[in-house]
Short mmCIF file of C-alpha atoms in Angstrom, two decimals:
data_model
loop_
_atom_site.label_atom_id
_atom_site.label_comp_id
_atom_site.label_asym_id
_atom_site.label_seq_id
_atom_site.Cartn_x
_atom_site.Cartn_y
_atom_site.Cartn_z
CA ASP A 216 8.57 8.67 -9.23
CA ALA A 217 10.49 4.75 -9.32
CA LYS A 218 8.25 2.20 -11.53
CA THR A 219 8.80 -1.71 -11.41
CA THR A 220 6.83 -3.72 -14.08
CA GLN A 221 5.08 -6.51 -12.94
CA PRO A 222 2.92 -8.93 -15.24
CA THR A 223 -0.51 -7.83 -14.50
CA SER A 224 -2.24 -12.08 -13.48
CA MET A 225 -0.36 -14.76 -13.34
CA ASP A 226 -2.46 -18.33 -12.08
CA CYS A 227 -0.66 -21.85 -10.23
CA ALA A 228 -1.83 -24.81 -9.35
CA GLU A 229 -1.86 -25.35 -5.08
CA GLY A 230 0.66 -26.35 -3.82
CA ARG A 231 3.17 -25.37 -6.01
CA ALA A 232 6.12 -23.03 -5.51
CA ALA A 233 4.51 -19.70 -6.92
CA ASN A 234 6.95 -17.74 -8.57
CA LEU A 235 6.16 -13.73 -8.90
CA PRO A 236 8.74 -11.58 -11.36
CA CYS A 237 9.56 -8.20 -10.83
CA ASN A 238 11.99 -5.50 -13.68
CA HIS A 239 13.14 -2.60 -11.24
CA SER A 240 15.80 -2.66 -14.25
CA THR A 241 16.77 1.18 -13.31
CA ILE A 242 16.69 0.75 -9.49
CA SER A 243 19.48 3.24 -7.43
CA GLY A 244 21.72 1.75 -4.70
CA ASN A 245 19.72 3.08 -1.46
CA GLU A 246 16.35 1.86 -2.88
CA TYR A 247 15.66 -1.26 -1.35
CA VAL A 248 12.55 -3.73 -2.95
CA TYR A 249 9.81 -4.18 -0.57
CA TRP A 250 6.71 -7.11 -1.39
CA TYR A 251 3.13 -6.25 -0.01
CA ARG A 252 -0.31 -8.02 -0.98
CA GLN A 253 -4.14 -7.50 -0.98
CA ILE A 254 -6.27 -9.93 -0.22
CA HIS A 255 -10.02 -8.93 -1.91
CA SER A 256 -10.53 -5.79 -0.90
CA GLN A 257 -8.92 -5.92 2.65
CA GLY A 258 -5.51 -2.90 3.51
CA PRO A 259 -2.25 -4.26 2.13
CA GLN A 260 0.02 -6.38 3.74
CA TYR A 261 3.70 -6.10 3.85
CA ILE A 262 5.31 -9.86 2.41
CA ILE A 263 8.83 -9.10 2.01
CA HIS A 264 12.18 -6.53 0.98
CA GLY A 265 15.37 -6.87 -0.04
CA LEU A 266 18.45 -4.69 -0.83
CA LYS A 267 21.00 -7.21 -2.18
CA ASN A 268 20.62 -10.33 -0.74
CA ASN A 269 18.98 -13.88 -0.38
CA GLU A 270 15.78 -13.14 2.31
CA THR A 271 13.25 -15.21 3.86
CA ASN A 272 10.13 -15.31 6.42
CA GLU A 273 7.46 -17.28 6.98
CA MET A 274 5.91 -15.88 4.74
CA ALA A 275 7.93 -16.07 1.31
CA SER A 276 11.50 -16.11 -0.62
CA LEU A 277 12.76 -13.05 -2.20
CA ILE A 278 15.57 -13.36 -4.45
CA ILE A 279 17.33 -10.87 -5.83
CA THR A 280 19.62 -10.36 -8.94
CA GLU A 281 23.05 -10.19 -9.08
CA ASP A 282 22.83 -6.21 -10.92
CA ARG A 283 19.58 -5.56 -8.21
CA LYS A 284 17.69 -5.04 -11.97
CA SER A 285 15.01 -7.65 -11.11
CA SER A 286 13.89 -9.86 -8.62
CA THR A 287 11.43 -12.99 -7.85
CA LEU A 288 9.37 -13.35 -5.04
CA ILE A 289 8.01 -16.98 -4.31
CA LEU A 290 5.66 -18.14 -3.10
CA PRO A 291 7.28 -22.56 -1.49
CA HIS A 292 3.48 -24.13 -0.78
CA ALA A 293 1.01 -21.87 -3.13
CA THR A 294 -2.88 -23.35 -0.41
CA LEU A 295 -5.78 -21.14 -2.28
CA ARG A 296 -5.41 -18.53 0.24
CA ASP A 297 -2.59 -17.31 -1.27
CA THR A 298 -4.52 -16.08 -4.02
CA ALA A 299 -4.18 -12.39 -3.75
CA VAL A 300 -2.91 -8.94 -6.18
CA TYR A 301 0.62 -8.84 -5.14
CA TYR A 302 2.97 -5.34 -5.29
CA CYS A 303 6.51 -5.32 -5.82
CA ASN A 304 7.77 -1.50 -4.70
CA ARG A 305 10.83 -0.21 -4.95
CA TRP A 306 11.47 2.30 -2.22
CA ALA A 307 14.70 4.25 -0.64
CA SER A 308 15.81 3.80 3.03
CA GLY A 309 14.47 7.77 4.82
CA THR A 310 11.90 8.09 2.37
CA TYR A 311 8.04 9.29 3.58
CA LYS A 312 6.40 8.50 -0.05
CA TYR A 313 4.98 5.34 -1.10
CA ILE A 314 4.05 5.17 -4.73
CA PHE A 315 3.22 1.45 -5.43
CA GLY A 316 3.59 -0.56 -8.61
CA THR A 317 0.24 -2.19 -10.70
CA GLY A 318 1.09 -6.06 -8.80
CA THR A 319 0.17 -8.47 -10.13
CA ARG A 320 -2.89 -10.42 -9.39
CA LEU A 321 -2.40 -13.98 -8.66
CA LYS A 322 -4.28 -16.95 -8.50
CA VAL A 323 -3.70 -20.35 -7.06
CA LEU A 324 -6.22 -22.60 -8.82
CA ALA A 325 -7.41 -25.97 -7.19
CA ASN B 301 -4.67 -3.56 20.29
CA ALA B 302 -6.56 -1.93 16.98
CA GLY B 303 -3.72 -0.74 14.80
CA VAL B 304 -5.11 1.18 11.91
CA THR B 305 -8.50 2.32 12.43
CA GLN B 306 -10.84 4.71 9.93
CA THR B 307 -13.99 5.83 9.86
CA PRO B 308 -16.68 5.07 8.97
CA LYS B 309 -16.22 1.59 6.80
CA PHE B 310 -19.30 3.15 3.62
CA GLN B 311 -20.82 6.34 3.38
CA VAL B 312 -23.06 7.06 0.43
CA LEU B 313 -22.22 11.43 -0.90
CA LYS B 314 -24.16 12.98 -3.39
CA THR B 315 -22.64 15.04 -5.77
CA GLY B 316 -21.52 18.20 -3.74
CA GLN B 317 -21.92 17.02 -0.38
CA SER B 318 -18.28 17.04 1.64
CA MET B 319 -17.74 14.74 4.70
CA THR B 320 -13.91 13.65 6.75
CA LEU B 321 -13.02 10.34 6.25
CA GLN B 322 -11.24 10.15 10.03
CA CYS B 323 -8.73 7.60 10.77
CA ALA B 324 -6.41 6.86 13.81
CA GLN B 325 -3.84 5.07 14.98
CA ASP B 326 -2.57 3.73 18.52
CA MET B 327 1.31 1.95 17.82
CA ASN B 328 2.31 5.89 18.06
CA HIS B 329 3.91 5.74 14.33
CA ASN B 330 5.70 8.83 13.58
CA SER B 331 3.81 8.82 9.81
CA MET B 332 0.10 8.44 8.45
CA TYR B 333 -0.68 8.27 4.78
CA TRP B 334 -3.67 7.87 2.40
CA TYR B 335 -4.40 6.24 -0.79
CA ARG B 336 -7.25 5.83 -2.67
CA GLN B 337 -7.79 2.41 -5.51
CA ASP B 338 -10.55 2.84 -7.89
CA PRO B 339 -12.49 -0.92 -8.70
CA GLY B 340 -10.28 -3.07 -10.51
CA MET B 341 -7.14 -0.60 -10.33
CA GLY B 342 -4.38 -0.30 -7.48
CA LEU B 343 -3.22 2.02 -4.77
CA ARG B 344 -2.87 6.04 -5.21
CA LEU B 345 -1.25 7.85 -3.29
CA ILE B 346 -3.40 10.91 -2.26
CA TYR B 347 -1.91 13.53 0.77
CA TYR B 348 0.77 11.79 3.44
CA SER B 349 1.85 13.09 6.66
CA ALA B 350 6.20 11.88 7.72
CA SER B 351 5.14 13.66 10.90
CA GLU B 352 2.79 15.07 13.46
CA GLY B 353 2.54 18.83 12.09
CA THR B 354 3.45 18.22 8.39
CA THR B 355 1.72 17.13 5.40
CA ASP B 356 2.37 16.74 2.27
CA LYS B 357 1.05 15.48 -1.44
CA GLY B 358 1.37 12.25 -3.20
CA GLU B 359 0.39 11.42 -6.13
CA VAL B 360 -3.78 12.31 -6.88
CA PRO B 361 -3.62 15.26 -4.12
CA ASN B 362 -6.75 17.17 -6.31
CA GLY B 363 -9.95 17.98 -4.07
CA TYR B 364 -9.61 16.57 -1.01
CA ASN B 365 -7.40 18.07 2.50
CA VAL B 366 -6.36 17.07 5.75
CA SER B 367 -5.17 17.74 8.75
CA ARG B 368 -2.61 15.50 10.72
CA LEU B 369 -4.84 16.61 14.37
CA ASN B 370 -2.03 14.31 16.52
CA LYS B 371 0.25 12.25 16.68
CA ARG B 372 -3.06 9.69 16.50
CA GLU B 373 -5.22 11.11 14.11
CA PHE B 374 -5.15 11.83 10.64
CA SER B 375 -7.94 13.06 8.60
CA LEU B 376 -8.76 13.67 4.88
CA ARG B 377 -11.49 15.92 3.84
CA LEU B 378 -13.43 15.93 0.26
CA GLU B 379 -15.27 19.56 0.17
CA SER B 380 -17.52 19.04 -2.71
CA ALA B 381 -17.65 15.64 -3.45
CA ALA B 382 -17.75 14.32 -7.20
CA PRO B 383 -18.28 11.00 -8.52
CA SER B 384 -15.04 10.78 -9.53
CA GLN B 385 -13.46 10.01 -5.90
CA THR B 386 -15.99 7.20 -5.44
CA SER B 387 -13.35 4.78 -4.45
CA VAL B 388 -12.26 2.94 -0.93
CA TYR B 389 -9.73 4.59 0.58
CA PHE B 390 -6.93 3.71 2.91
CA CYS B 391 -5.30 4.41 5.79
CA ALA B 392 -2.01 3.76 6.26
CA SER B 393 1.02 4.66 9.11
CA ARG B 394 4.33 4.03 9.97
CA PRO B 395 6.61 4.19 12.73
CA GLN B 396 9.78 5.71 13.13
CA GLY B 397 13.35 4.18 12.51
CA ALA B 398 12.04 0.52 11.01
CA GLY B 399 12.69 0.65 7.12
CA ASN B 400 9.69 0.91 4.82
CA THR B 401 7.23 -1.07 6.04
CA ILE B 402 4.08 0.34 5.90
CA TYR B 403 0.54 -0.68 8.22
CA PHE B 404 -2.81 0.02 6.70
CA GLY B 405 -5.83 -0.08 7.80
CA GLU B 406 -9.31 -2.12 6.50
CA GLY B 407 -10.39 0.93 4.50
CA SER B 408 -13.12 3.04 4.22
CA TRP B 409 -16.14 3.14 0.84
CA LEU B 410 -17.30 5.62 -0.78
CA THR B 411 -20.03 6.26 -3.39
CA VAL B 412 -20.76 9.82 -4.78
CA VAL B 413 -23.66 9.27 -6.72
#
């Protein structure tokens, strides 16, 4: 099964950018990088995804290295409500078997 | 718009009892999933159904059975509950042709004593 590596936990000051790294050094050409987050014990929520190019939406930005071996999720102005576990996943187009990574527990500090 | 609805939200079972967790989605999604999440741990895929009429094992299928009753509903059954199955169970669904964005329910808290 596809694996990613993330730091177990990170802290970020409120108002600052939170940069969450993810290593996926063995990613295949047809695999996308997907980020989800889980606040408290709620169901996980989709944030953003990308294949090669950097992506931005209203929630976050995703920076993927040129060799696609790693990526960074950026929350530009972290708030206390961004405290959550962030999951980086690599899933191939057309797959159905969604295995989640172990995630990074982000704590935003006041 | 309800999205993905799970019942019950909370349940306490005695060891050896059986029960079924129900999941229904009203978004006309083709694929449905069951995950478990143990305290302080990540999500683990139990079973999934790529489309109506099909089911497949995930990472941790032992001790569970599933039924894709129709396109809307996907149930998870514990035939003989064990304390190791104490967990939060999440159901999710995915629309056809929408990449890999999946939508989760709010979870069902199960305690086996």
